[in-house]
Each structure stands twice: as C-alpha cells, then as structure tokens.
Short mmCIF file of C-alpha atoms in Angstrom, two decimals:
data_model
loop_
_atom_site.label_atom_id
_atom_site.label_comp_id
_atom_site.label_asym_id
_atom_site.label_seq_id
_atom_site.Cartn_x
_atom_site.Cartn_y
_atom_site.Cartn_z
CA MET A 1 61.32 50.10 -80.34
CA ARG A 2 62.16 50.48 -83.57
CA VAL A 3 58.98 50.90 -85.90
CA HIS A 4 58.69 50.90 -90.04
CA VAL A 5 55.21 51.66 -91.81
CA ASP A 6 55.69 49.90 -95.98
CA PRO A 7 55.49 51.52 -98.26
CA SER A 8 54.22 49.11 -100.22
CA VAL A 9 51.96 47.69 -98.12
CA CYS A 10 50.94 51.50 -97.12
CA GLN A 11 47.33 52.23 -98.29
CA ALA A 12 47.18 55.13 -96.70
CA HIS A 13 43.68 54.67 -94.17
CA ASN A 14 45.23 57.56 -91.82
CA ARG A 15 44.70 55.84 -89.28
CA CYS A 16 47.78 54.40 -87.48
CA HIS A 17 48.16 59.08 -87.40
CA SER A 18 45.17 59.03 -86.16
CA VAL A 19 45.65 57.29 -82.95
CA ALA A 20 49.59 58.31 -82.58
CA PRO A 21 50.21 61.43 -84.52
CA GLU A 22 53.28 61.36 -82.22
CA VAL A 23 54.10 58.39 -83.74
CA TYR A 24 53.50 58.24 -86.90
CA GLU A 25 52.60 61.27 -89.69
CA LEU A 26 51.66 61.34 -93.76
CA ASP A 27 52.19 63.01 -96.75
CA ASP A 28 50.12 64.48 -98.70
CA MET A 29 48.61 62.21 -99.88
CA GLY A 30 47.52 59.95 -96.83
CA PHE A 31 50.43 57.81 -96.76
CA GLY A 32 52.08 57.34 -93.01
CA HIS A 33 55.59 56.80 -92.04
CA ALA A 34 57.15 57.39 -88.35
CA SER A 35 58.77 60.63 -88.14
CA MET A 36 61.62 58.27 -86.53
CA THR A 37 62.89 54.70 -86.06
CA THR A 38 63.87 54.75 -83.10
CA VAL A 39 60.67 55.57 -80.63
CA PRO A 40 61.56 56.20 -77.39
CA LYS A 41 60.22 54.64 -73.60
CA GLU A 42 56.57 56.98 -73.31
CA LEU A 43 55.97 57.14 -77.18
CA GLU A 44 56.21 52.19 -77.58
CA GLU A 45 52.75 52.44 -76.15
CA ALA A 46 51.39 55.19 -79.22
CA ALA A 47 53.81 53.63 -81.73
CA ARG A 48 52.06 49.65 -80.47
CA ARG A 49 48.57 51.82 -81.10
CA GLY A 50 49.38 52.79 -84.56
CA ALA A 51 50.33 49.98 -86.22
CA LEU A 52 47.60 48.03 -84.16
CA ALA A 53 45.07 50.14 -86.23
CA CYS A 54 47.08 49.80 -89.85
CA PRO A 55 43.71 47.80 -92.00
CA GLU A 56 46.72 47.14 -94.10
CA ARG A 57 49.53 46.17 -92.08
CA ALA A 58 51.83 47.49 -92.93
CA ILE A 59 53.28 48.49 -89.40
CA SER A 60 56.52 46.70 -87.79
CA VAL A 61 57.14 47.19 -84.15
CA ARG A 62 59.64 45.30 -82.40
CA ASP A 63 61.84 46.13 -79.63
CA ASP A 64 65.67 46.19 -79.61
CA SER A 65 68.31 44.74 -77.57
CA SER A 66 70.28 47.63 -78.60
CA ASP A 67 67.64 50.56 -77.32
CA LYS A 68 69.11 48.93 -74.40
CA ALA A 69 72.32 49.31 -74.47
CA GLU A 70 71.45 52.66 -75.56
CA MET B 1 18.72 31.11 -92.35
CA ALA B 2 16.52 30.83 -94.62
CA THR B 3 19.48 31.78 -97.72
CA ILE B 4 21.60 29.15 -96.74
CA ALA B 5 18.63 26.70 -95.94
CA ARG B 6 19.22 24.49 -99.03
CA ALA B 7 23.45 24.26 -98.36
CA ARG B 8 24.50 21.21 -99.21
CA MET B 9 27.32 19.47 -100.05
CA GLY B 10 29.47 18.93 -103.00
CA PRO B 11 30.32 15.30 -104.29
CA ALA B 12 32.38 13.39 -101.43
CA MET B 13 35.07 12.94 -103.58
CA ALA B 14 35.14 16.63 -104.78
CA ASP B 15 34.37 18.46 -101.48
CA THR B 16 38.37 20.04 -101.77
CA SER B 17 37.45 21.99 -105.31
CA LEU B 18 33.57 22.63 -104.10
CA GLY B 19 32.56 25.26 -102.20
CA ARG B 20 29.12 24.83 -101.13
CA ASP B 21 25.62 25.82 -102.84
CA VAL B 22 23.95 28.68 -101.18
CA ALA B 23 21.06 30.75 -102.19
CA PHE B 24 22.85 33.78 -101.71
CA ASN B 25 21.61 37.36 -103.02
CA PRO B 26 22.55 40.06 -101.48
CA ASP B 27 20.99 42.58 -102.54
CA ASP B 28 17.17 40.12 -100.46
CA TRP B 29 17.32 43.08 -98.50
CA ALA B 30 14.67 40.44 -95.70
CA MET B 31 18.41 39.12 -95.66
CA ARG B 32 20.46 42.70 -94.57
CA ARG B 33 17.49 42.81 -91.83
CA ASN B 34 19.13 40.36 -89.55
CA ALA B 35 22.87 40.55 -92.34
CA PRO B 36 24.86 39.75 -88.95
CA MET B 37 23.30 36.40 -88.58
CA THR B 38 23.43 35.09 -92.06
CA TYR B 39 27.31 36.36 -92.17
CA ALA B 40 27.09 34.23 -88.94
CA ALA B 41 25.99 30.80 -90.07
CA MET B 42 28.01 31.61 -92.99
CA ARG B 43 31.30 32.20 -91.80
CA GLU B 44 31.78 29.25 -89.68
CA ARG B 45 29.47 26.74 -92.28
CA CYS B 46 30.08 27.89 -95.11
CA PRO B 47 32.95 30.06 -95.85
CA VAL B 48 34.21 29.70 -99.09
CA ALA B 49 30.78 28.78 -100.82
CA HIS B 50 29.27 29.01 -105.11
CA SER B 51 25.29 30.85 -104.02
CA THR B 52 23.08 30.44 -107.53
CA SER B 53 21.58 33.32 -106.91
CA LEU B 54 21.69 36.41 -109.68
CA GLY B 55 23.94 34.65 -112.32
CA GLY B 56 26.23 32.60 -110.07
CA PHE B 57 29.13 34.15 -107.67
CA TRP B 58 31.35 33.26 -104.97
CA THR B 59 30.73 34.48 -101.43
CA ILE B 60 33.20 35.06 -98.56
CA ALA B 61 32.20 35.27 -95.69
CA ARG B 62 35.79 35.10 -93.00
CA TYR B 63 37.90 38.10 -92.87
CA GLU B 64 41.43 36.21 -93.37
CA ASP B 65 40.04 35.20 -96.92
CA VAL B 66 38.30 39.25 -97.48
CA PHE B 67 41.51 40.19 -96.86
CA ALA B 68 43.75 38.09 -98.98
CA VAL B 69 41.41 38.30 -101.49
CA ALA B 70 41.20 42.05 -101.61
CA ARG B 71 45.26 42.18 -101.60
CA ASP B 72 45.43 40.11 -104.84
CA PRO B 73 44.30 42.48 -107.42
CA ALA B 74 46.45 40.38 -110.04
CA THR B 75 44.58 37.67 -109.22
CA PHE B 76 41.30 39.04 -108.59
CA SER B 77 40.54 41.94 -110.97
CA SER B 78 38.25 44.05 -110.97
CA ALA B 79 38.14 45.70 -114.17
CA SER B 80 35.07 43.99 -115.53
CA GLY B 81 32.76 45.59 -112.48
CA VAL B 82 32.50 44.39 -108.46
CA LEU B 83 28.68 45.49 -108.23
CA ILE B 84 26.33 41.93 -107.01
CA PRO B 85 24.26 42.97 -109.01
CA PRO B 86 25.96 45.39 -111.59
CA LEU B 87 23.79 48.84 -111.67
CA GLU B 88 21.97 49.67 -115.34
CA SER B 89 23.43 51.42 -116.87
CA ASP B 90 27.25 52.09 -119.23
CA ALA B 91 29.14 53.25 -117.07
CA ARG B 92 32.05 51.99 -115.19
CA LEU B 93 32.64 52.93 -112.35
CA LEU B 94 36.18 54.47 -112.01
CA PRO B 95 38.92 53.91 -110.78
CA MET B 96 36.45 51.07 -108.73
CA GLU B 97 36.13 49.04 -111.70
CA SER B 98 40.01 48.70 -112.71
CA ASP B 99 43.22 47.15 -112.40
CA PRO B 100 46.44 49.13 -111.81
CA PRO B 101 47.49 49.93 -114.00
CA PHE B 102 45.35 52.32 -115.06
CA HIS B 103 43.89 51.73 -111.90
CA SER B 104 47.28 53.15 -109.62
CA ASP B 105 47.97 56.42 -112.16
CA LEU B 106 43.78 57.23 -111.77
CA ARG B 107 43.64 56.71 -108.30
CA ARG B 108 46.72 58.65 -107.62
CA ALA B 109 45.89 61.82 -109.68
CA LEU B 110 42.78 61.75 -107.63
CA ILE B 111 44.41 60.87 -104.14
CA SER B 112 45.93 64.51 -102.61
CA PHE B 113 42.47 65.86 -102.70
CA PHE B 114 40.81 62.90 -100.97
CA SER B 115 44.02 63.32 -98.58
CA PRO B 116 43.05 64.62 -94.96
CA ARG B 117 45.32 67.30 -95.30
CA GLN B 118 42.87 68.93 -97.90
CA ILE B 119 39.54 66.92 -96.27
CA GLU B 120 40.08 68.67 -92.92
CA PRO B 121 39.82 72.28 -94.16
CA LEU B 122 36.19 71.14 -95.19
CA GLU B 123 35.16 70.35 -91.73
CA PRO B 124 33.61 74.39 -90.70
CA LEU B 125 31.31 74.14 -93.93
CA VAL B 126 30.37 70.57 -92.46
CA ARG B 127 29.28 71.53 -89.52
CA SER B 128 27.58 74.53 -90.59
CA LEU B 129 26.00 72.82 -92.83
CA ALA B 130 25.02 70.40 -90.13
CA ASN B 131 23.56 73.80 -88.49
CA ASP B 132 21.56 75.04 -90.24
CA LEU B 133 19.79 71.61 -91.60
CA LEU B 134 19.46 70.63 -87.20
CA ASP B 135 17.75 74.73 -86.57
CA PRO B 136 14.46 73.40 -87.97
CA VAL B 137 14.71 70.37 -86.22
CA LEU B 138 15.34 70.77 -83.06
CA THR B 139 12.61 71.08 -80.84
CA GLU B 140 9.99 68.80 -79.03
CA GLY B 141 8.31 66.17 -81.37
CA ILE B 142 9.90 63.77 -83.49
CA HIS B 143 11.72 64.18 -86.94
CA ASP B 144 13.06 62.42 -89.63
CA LEU B 145 16.73 62.86 -89.43
CA SER B 146 16.59 60.78 -92.24
CA ARG B 147 16.08 62.22 -95.28
CA ASP B 148 16.53 65.49 -93.40
CA TYR B 149 19.38 65.29 -91.97
CA ALA B 150 22.01 62.71 -92.90
CA TRP B 151 21.09 62.72 -96.43
CA ARG B 152 21.57 66.38 -96.87
CA ILE B 153 24.80 66.86 -95.53
CA PRO B 154 26.45 64.42 -97.65
CA THR B 155 24.31 65.91 -100.58
CA ALA B 156 25.68 69.15 -100.27
CA THR B 157 29.08 68.76 -99.72
CA THR B 158 29.62 66.44 -102.52
CA CYS B 159 28.05 68.84 -104.60
CA HIS B 160 30.25 71.25 -102.70
CA LEU B 161 33.02 69.47 -104.05
CA LEU B 162 32.14 69.10 -107.29
CA GLY B 163 31.40 73.15 -108.07
CA ILE B 164 27.18 71.75 -108.70
CA THR B 165 24.54 72.92 -106.62
CA PRO B 166 23.15 70.20 -104.66
CA LEU B 167 19.76 69.16 -106.11
CA ASP B 168 16.69 67.60 -104.65
CA GLN B 169 16.39 65.21 -107.83
CA PHE B 170 20.08 63.28 -106.25
CA HIS B 171 18.73 61.94 -103.36
CA GLU B 172 16.09 60.20 -105.61
CA TRP B 173 18.93 59.00 -108.85
CA ALA B 174 20.67 58.37 -105.84
CA GLU B 175 18.29 55.69 -103.58
CA GLN B 176 16.87 54.14 -107.99
CA ILE B 177 20.35 54.01 -108.75
CA VAL B 178 22.50 52.48 -105.95
CA TYR B 179 18.41 50.96 -103.88
CA GLY B 180 16.70 50.21 -106.66
CA ARG B 181 18.08 48.17 -108.87
CA SER B 182 16.73 45.04 -107.79
CA GLU B 183 13.88 46.62 -107.36
CA ASP B 184 12.68 48.33 -110.32
CA PRO B 185 14.97 47.84 -112.93
CA GLU B 186 14.40 50.55 -115.35
CA SER B 187 13.52 53.35 -113.15
CA SER B 188 17.44 52.35 -111.76
CA ALA B 189 18.16 53.15 -115.55
CA ALA B 190 16.80 56.25 -116.78
CA ALA B 191 18.12 57.03 -113.29
CA SER B 192 21.64 56.36 -113.98
CA ARG B 193 21.17 57.76 -117.32
CA ALA B 194 19.44 61.35 -116.09
CA ALA B 195 22.13 60.99 -113.26
CA TRP B 196 25.22 60.39 -115.90
CA SER B 197 24.05 63.07 -118.41
CA TYR B 198 24.28 65.77 -116.24
CA ILE B 199 27.37 64.39 -114.92
CA ASP B 200 28.12 64.81 -118.89
CA ARG B 201 27.13 68.79 -119.28
CA VAL B 202 29.20 69.45 -115.49
CA VAL B 203 32.07 67.67 -117.49
CA GLU B 204 31.76 68.98 -120.43
CA ALA B 205 31.44 72.68 -118.51
CA ARG B 206 34.37 72.45 -117.25
CA GLU B 207 36.66 71.47 -120.23
CA SER B 208 36.40 75.16 -121.36
CA ARG B 209 36.64 76.70 -117.73
CA PRO B 210 38.19 74.56 -115.34
CA GLY B 211 38.48 75.52 -111.95
CA THR B 212 39.94 73.71 -108.21
CA ASP B 213 36.69 71.60 -108.08
CA LEU B 214 37.14 67.16 -108.36
CA ILE B 215 35.77 67.46 -111.80
CA SER B 216 38.77 69.66 -112.49
CA THR B 217 40.44 67.41 -111.32
CA VAL B 218 39.46 64.73 -113.08
CA LEU B 219 39.45 66.39 -116.26
CA GLY B 220 43.60 67.24 -115.62
CA ALA B 221 44.95 63.71 -114.83
CA HIS B 222 47.59 61.81 -116.73
CA VAL B 223 46.79 58.46 -116.97
CA GLN B 224 49.63 56.13 -119.26
CA GLY B 225 50.93 58.80 -120.69
CA ARG B 226 47.16 60.07 -122.17
CA ARG B 227 44.23 62.38 -120.85
CA LEU B 228 41.52 61.22 -119.81
CA SER B 229 38.59 60.18 -122.52
CA ARG B 230 35.45 61.82 -122.39
CA LYS B 231 33.55 58.31 -121.42
CA GLU B 232 36.82 58.09 -118.84
CA ALA B 233 36.16 61.57 -116.97
CA VAL B 234 32.86 61.95 -117.44
CA ASP B 235 32.37 57.10 -115.66
CA THR B 236 34.56 58.73 -112.82
CA SER B 237 33.01 62.13 -112.12
CA PHE B 238 29.63 60.04 -112.24
CA PHE B 239 30.58 57.35 -109.62
CA LEU B 240 32.04 59.53 -107.42
CA PHE B 241 28.96 62.01 -107.60
CA LEU B 242 27.52 58.93 -107.08
CA ALA B 243 29.69 57.62 -104.15
CA GLY B 244 29.54 60.68 -102.23
CA LEU B 245 26.20 60.72 -102.14
CA ASP B 246 24.37 57.13 -100.45
CA ASN B 247 26.96 55.62 -98.22
CA THR B 248 27.60 58.64 -95.92
CA ALA B 249 24.20 58.80 -95.74
CA PHE B 250 24.18 55.54 -94.69
CA ALA B 251 26.34 55.61 -92.15
CA ILE B 252 25.01 58.52 -90.66
CA ARG B 253 22.45 57.59 -90.16
CA ALA B 254 22.94 53.59 -88.84
CA SER B 255 25.59 55.84 -86.13
CA LEU B 256 22.47 58.26 -85.16
CA LEU B 257 20.39 54.75 -85.30
CA SER B 258 22.91 53.47 -82.63
CA LEU B 259 22.96 56.47 -80.73
CA ALA B 260 19.43 57.06 -80.42
CA GLY B 261 18.68 53.53 -78.67
CA GLU B 262 21.15 54.30 -76.21
CA ARG B 263 21.19 56.37 -73.76
CA SER B 264 24.52 55.36 -71.86
CA LEU B 265 26.01 56.22 -74.74
CA ARG B 266 24.98 59.89 -75.15
CA GLU B 267 26.10 60.26 -72.33
CA ARG B 268 29.35 58.87 -71.93
CA LEU B 269 30.24 60.81 -75.96
CA ARG B 270 29.66 63.61 -73.10
CA GLU B 271 31.65 62.76 -70.93
CA GLU B 272 34.91 61.92 -73.34
CA PRO B 273 33.64 63.67 -76.16
CA ALA B 274 37.72 62.98 -77.73
CA LEU B 275 36.08 59.44 -77.90
CA LEU B 276 34.26 60.30 -81.08
CA PRO B 277 36.90 59.24 -83.52
CA SER B 278 36.63 55.41 -82.30
CA LEU B 279 33.20 55.15 -82.32
CA VAL B 280 32.98 56.37 -85.52
CA GLU B 281 35.09 53.69 -86.55
CA GLU B 282 32.73 51.18 -84.73
CA TRP B 283 29.41 52.55 -86.06
CA LEU B 284 31.64 51.90 -89.34
CA ARG B 285 33.20 48.34 -88.78
CA LEU B 286 28.84 47.30 -87.79
CA SER B 287 27.36 48.95 -90.67
CA SER B 288 29.06 47.92 -93.11
CA PRO B 289 27.72 50.26 -95.45
CA VAL B 290 28.77 48.50 -98.32
CA PRO B 291 27.93 44.89 -97.84
CA GLY B 292 30.57 43.58 -100.52
CA LEU B 293 32.35 44.03 -103.86
CA CYS B 294 33.52 41.48 -106.52
CA ARG B 295 36.11 40.33 -107.91
CA LEU B 296 36.37 38.29 -111.50
CA THR B 297 38.96 34.94 -110.34
CA THR B 298 42.59 35.94 -113.50
CA ARG B 299 43.20 32.15 -112.76
CA ASP B 300 42.43 29.20 -110.45
CA VAL B 301 42.74 29.94 -107.08
CA GLU B 302 42.59 27.69 -103.68
CA LEU B 303 40.17 30.04 -101.12
CA GLY B 304 39.82 28.52 -97.45
CA GLY B 305 40.13 25.19 -99.72
CA VAL B 306 38.19 25.22 -101.71
CA VAL B 307 39.81 25.58 -105.81
CA VAL B 308 37.98 28.64 -107.19
CA PRO B 309 38.21 28.61 -111.10
CA ALA B 310 39.50 31.16 -113.35
CA GLY B 311 36.98 34.17 -115.14
CA GLU B 312 34.57 33.74 -111.78
CA ARG B 313 33.24 36.34 -109.87
CA VAL B 314 34.29 36.40 -106.12
CA TYR B 315 32.32 38.57 -102.83
CA LEU B 316 33.84 39.98 -100.88
CA MET B 317 31.75 40.32 -97.74
CA TRP B 318 32.80 42.94 -96.20
CA GLY B 319 30.42 43.10 -92.99
CA SER B 320 30.47 39.22 -92.58
CA ALA B 321 34.07 40.10 -92.53
CA ASN B 322 34.10 42.65 -90.18
CA ARG B 323 31.67 40.59 -87.19
CA ASP B 324 34.32 37.54 -87.45
CA SER B 325 35.36 36.35 -83.82
CA GLN B 326 38.51 35.77 -86.14
CA GLU B 327 39.31 38.97 -86.08
CA PHE B 328 37.50 41.14 -83.63
CA VAL B 329 37.13 39.78 -80.08
CA ASP B 330 32.89 39.98 -79.01
CA PRO B 331 32.36 40.98 -82.56
CA ASP B 332 29.04 42.20 -82.28
CA ALA B 333 29.06 44.30 -79.26
CA LEU B 334 29.42 47.98 -79.83
CA ILE B 335 32.80 48.34 -77.90
CA PRO B 336 33.17 52.50 -78.49
CA ASP B 337 36.81 52.43 -77.84
CA ARG B 338 37.91 49.52 -80.00
CA LEU B 339 41.62 48.31 -80.45
CA PRO B 340 42.45 46.98 -82.34
CA ASN B 341 39.45 48.32 -85.15
CA ARG B 342 41.26 47.03 -88.68
CA HIS B 343 37.05 47.05 -90.12
CA MET B 344 37.31 46.93 -93.90
CA ALA B 345 34.11 48.91 -93.93
CA PHE B 346 36.20 51.17 -96.91
CA GLY B 347 37.62 47.71 -97.94
CA VAL B 348 40.90 47.46 -98.38
CA GLY B 349 43.91 47.41 -100.44
CA ILE B 350 44.64 48.62 -103.33
CA HIS B 351 41.43 49.69 -103.93
CA ARG B 352 40.13 51.36 -100.82
CA CYS B 353 37.69 54.18 -100.80
CA LEU B 354 38.94 57.01 -101.82
CA GLY B 355 36.86 59.39 -99.55
CA ALA B 356 37.37 57.58 -96.45
CA PRO B 357 38.51 60.54 -95.21
CA LEU B 358 35.42 63.08 -95.71
CA ALA B 359 33.09 59.95 -94.86
CA ARG B 360 34.79 59.94 -91.59
CA LEU B 361 34.47 64.15 -91.21
CA GLU B 362 30.87 63.92 -91.84
CA ILE B 363 29.46 61.01 -89.78
CA ARG B 364 31.87 62.52 -86.98
CA VAL B 365 30.07 66.30 -87.63
CA ALA B 366 26.60 65.34 -87.48
CA VAL B 367 26.61 63.40 -84.63
CA GLU B 368 28.82 65.63 -82.37
CA GLN B 369 26.68 68.38 -84.42
CA VAL B 370 23.73 66.40 -82.95
CA LEU B 371 24.77 65.74 -79.51
CA THR B 372 25.88 69.26 -78.64
CA ARG B 373 22.46 71.28 -80.10
CA ALA B 374 20.86 69.60 -78.48
CA ARG B 375 22.59 69.63 -75.19
CA ASP B 376 22.50 73.19 -75.11
CA LEU B 377 18.83 73.54 -76.02
CA ASP B 378 18.74 70.56 -72.38
CA LEU B 379 16.59 68.16 -74.72
CA ASP B 380 18.08 64.34 -75.16
CA PHE B 381 16.02 62.12 -77.64
CA GLU B 382 15.55 58.51 -78.42
CA LEU B 383 13.56 56.70 -81.63
CA GLY B 384 10.36 58.27 -82.08
CA ALA B 385 9.09 54.66 -83.50
CA SER B 386 11.44 51.72 -82.70
CA GLU B 387 8.81 49.25 -84.69
CA GLN B 388 9.31 50.50 -88.47
CA VAL B 389 12.45 51.74 -87.73
CA GLU B 390 14.63 50.03 -90.63
CA PRO B 391 18.33 48.76 -89.59
CA ILE B 392 19.97 49.39 -92.54
CA GLY B 393 19.36 51.13 -95.41
CA LEU B 394 18.83 54.57 -96.62
CA GLY B 395 14.69 54.84 -94.79
CA PRO B 396 13.08 57.32 -91.54
CA LEU B 397 14.83 57.79 -88.97
CA PRO B 398 12.50 59.57 -86.26
CA ILE B 399 13.97 60.73 -83.66
CA ARG B 400 11.57 61.79 -80.78
CA PHE B 401 13.30 65.26 -79.11
CA ALA B 402 12.34 65.53 -76.24
CA ARG B 403 13.52 67.63 -72.64
CA ARG B 404 15.52 66.89 -70.27
CA ASN B 405 13.70 67.07 -66.71
CA ALA B 406 11.62 65.09 -64.33
CA THR B 407 8.83 65.26 -65.92
CA SER B 408 9.09 64.09 -69.71
CA PRO B 409 8.28 60.79 -70.19
CA LEU B 410 11.89 60.10 -72.30
CA ILE B 411 13.80 60.31 -68.53
CA LEU B 412 10.46 58.76 -66.66
CA ALA B 413 11.10 55.89 -69.48
CA GLU B 414 14.25 55.71 -68.16
CA ARG B 415 13.48 54.89 -64.75
CA PRO B 416 13.15 51.30 -62.97
#
C-alpha cells in the first residue's frame, strides 16, 4: 500500500496524526505528511483510518500490486 | 418549520436559475433551538435557496455544496465580511475576512502559534485552570457549569496567549458583540468599540515592548512584504481575542450538556477514556458552535443546479452540512467512535479555524476534569433543570451533583 498527503490540499487540521500517529506526522506548522511512502501490512488499517479522517480529502491510499511482489 | 413555510418555486421557466425563496434568518434563536429540523427540511427541499432575510443572501445546506464553496476562495471571496448579520463594528475580522495573497501571508505568520506542537504544552495550564474552577463546584447540589466553568476556561486560556489579565467584562463583551447584534445592535456596537479600544491599547503597549505572546506575533507578521498597519494589527488581535472566547465556551457547554444527559456515555468514558478525542469531534459536529459563515460570489456560479449571480452573499451552513445523511451515517445520532467524521465545525479550506487545536484541547480537558474529579469524590451528575436549559448558546447550564450511592435520588431515578 502507498500513502500520500497532498500538501496543496492539506490545511493542517491534524486529524490524520490524531487517529494514526504511527503513519502520519505533523510539521512545525501542523501540516500532515506520511512518515513512509510504502505502508507495511500491519499499518495499512491505520493509514486508511488517517485518510478517512481528513476533512480536506488530502490523503490518498492505494493498494500497489508491487507491494505484493516484494 | 416556520422559516421555510413561505418556500415557493421561482417561475417555471427559470427553475434552474432561481433557488427557492425562504425566510431563513441564521440569527433567529427560535429557529436555532430546533435548527436540525430546519436544516433537514432545507437539505431536502431547497438545498440552494435564496433567503429574503437580512438584506438577502443564498443558503447552502448540503455537505457536498458547502464543501465545494469553502474550497474555492477565488470564486467565493471572504474579503467583504463573512458574518450574517455582520458585527456592529468597523473591525475587519482578520485573517478570516480576507482573501489570498494577503490572507495566505497573515495566516502563515500565525499558524505556527496554534500548531499542536505549540498548543500541547498548554495542557497542564488548562487542566490546572479547570481544577481551580471545579474546587467550589464539586459539592452536592446544583451548580452553573456554563458561567462558572465553560466560560472561564476559554477566557483564561485566551488571555494567557494574548498576555492579558482576564476580566469579567470580557464575557459581557463577547455575548453582546456576537450574540446581541440582532436583539440590541446599539449595545452590541458599544461593546465592540470598548473591546476594540481595549485591544488597541494592548497593541500599543506591545509595540514598544514586544514579547512572545500572540499579539507580539501579530505585530511581527510580514504580509506582502510589509508589516501590518495599526488598524490591521488591532483588527487581527481583536478577532483572535473574540474567537477564543465564545465559540469554545459554547462547545464546552454543549459537550457537558450532552454528557449530563446520558449516563451510559459517562459510564462508557470511565471505562474507555481514550474515546474522548473522537467524542469531542462528535460533539463539535452535532453542536456546530459556528452555524455558518458567508462568502461573496466573484462571478456567476452554478451551485446544486442553481445559478447564483456574481456579487451575491452565499451562506455556508456548517451546522446543516454536519448533519447531512449523504456524508454521515445516522447523522443525528451521537456515535462516540464515528469514523469517518469529516465534520466542518471548524470549516474547511484555507479559512479553517486556526484555533482548532486549542479548542479541542480545552474541550477535552474541561470534560476530562469534570469526569475524573467527580469520580474521585464519588459524585455523579445530571441536568439540574431540564425544562429551562437552552440546547445551544451560552446560557446557564445547571448541573446537579449527587453522591453515587443507593439512596441517591439520582441513582433511584435511573432504576425502573
């Protein structure tokens, strides 16, 4: 799974970090970013929860077939 | 439903160019007490309508449309004011009532001050404030947790950030400025002038002796290659002052009201304290302390099949969007662990409430302290006088504290 926070859409609501701190970090101003680009299996649910929490819909998570090959 | 009783369609040929006419007044308290009913009817029957009240404006009731408008600041400008009715004041509420690029620069200068990294260290201060306020309250009997608690936490916290001393006067100012503008415009105007002048004097003092407080941060802002003018600096500080007072008090009061009315919720929180942050989001969604804000169209624009002409005010109904069944499953139900919960109680887009992390902290800690302190004293609580308690706003919140034992009327009342 791949995760990406679109910085042009993020408005620093901090919601992703609140619900899934293991996947999403905040910068000094409170804008969110993923602490990884490829999400390990055990954090996939957290990554999805973070994306669902975003009021701006700035976060995309997508299953990547290359993940399965690895 | 009186507010939409006069709803009618425009001329048949113009159904796509005219929204329904309604007499919706966002500042009508009779409506606001039952706002969810009015909102539901508007979402269903006239999601984009034209209100003939207060000089005329368009109402946007559905989540999807409110979201689209809030995310398009080029088409929907904030620079000519966002409040309906406007404040009785010449103050421009900055940065909220401005557009990019001025807005982007001013917001960037302020956003770090309100980031979680800056706000989280305030938690012990807020907790200690809450504890001090609870000391005289946590005894058997009825106590007003609005004026003596919900109000005082935001006031004290905001004053701490601004580097000023909390005064009782601030409560009256905030009530008159924000809540009195329809009922008593003259008093509202006088309160605005008094509060603005007060902040003006603080700004003057900070200009000569800057510190690390919020007003000094405002004075240090560079916006489009310059410092703020004195009027802009006072307007910004005035708005940050005001915004920190009433809305958070509203949210704390609404949260305690919900908690006092639901014993099962209190029990669940005692067992699962980690549930509180998501419950705070749910209280914010359902109470929506800021029910709506407006924008001005910069061009003709289609919204939900209706063409709104350029130069019109468009009112984003956050409170209605937050109960839209197209976005929220079982929207009128309080679901403590609701996810997703993309509510717009703090708005969305570039004007998203800067103080949201602070408000969340204050609400969470205020509720936590009532719960834990009451439990430590073996007290439970419930509404003291259910008939007269306003569901929204800043009015009294009588809470009855009673011993948690078998002879307590509180406990007996719960048993069949």
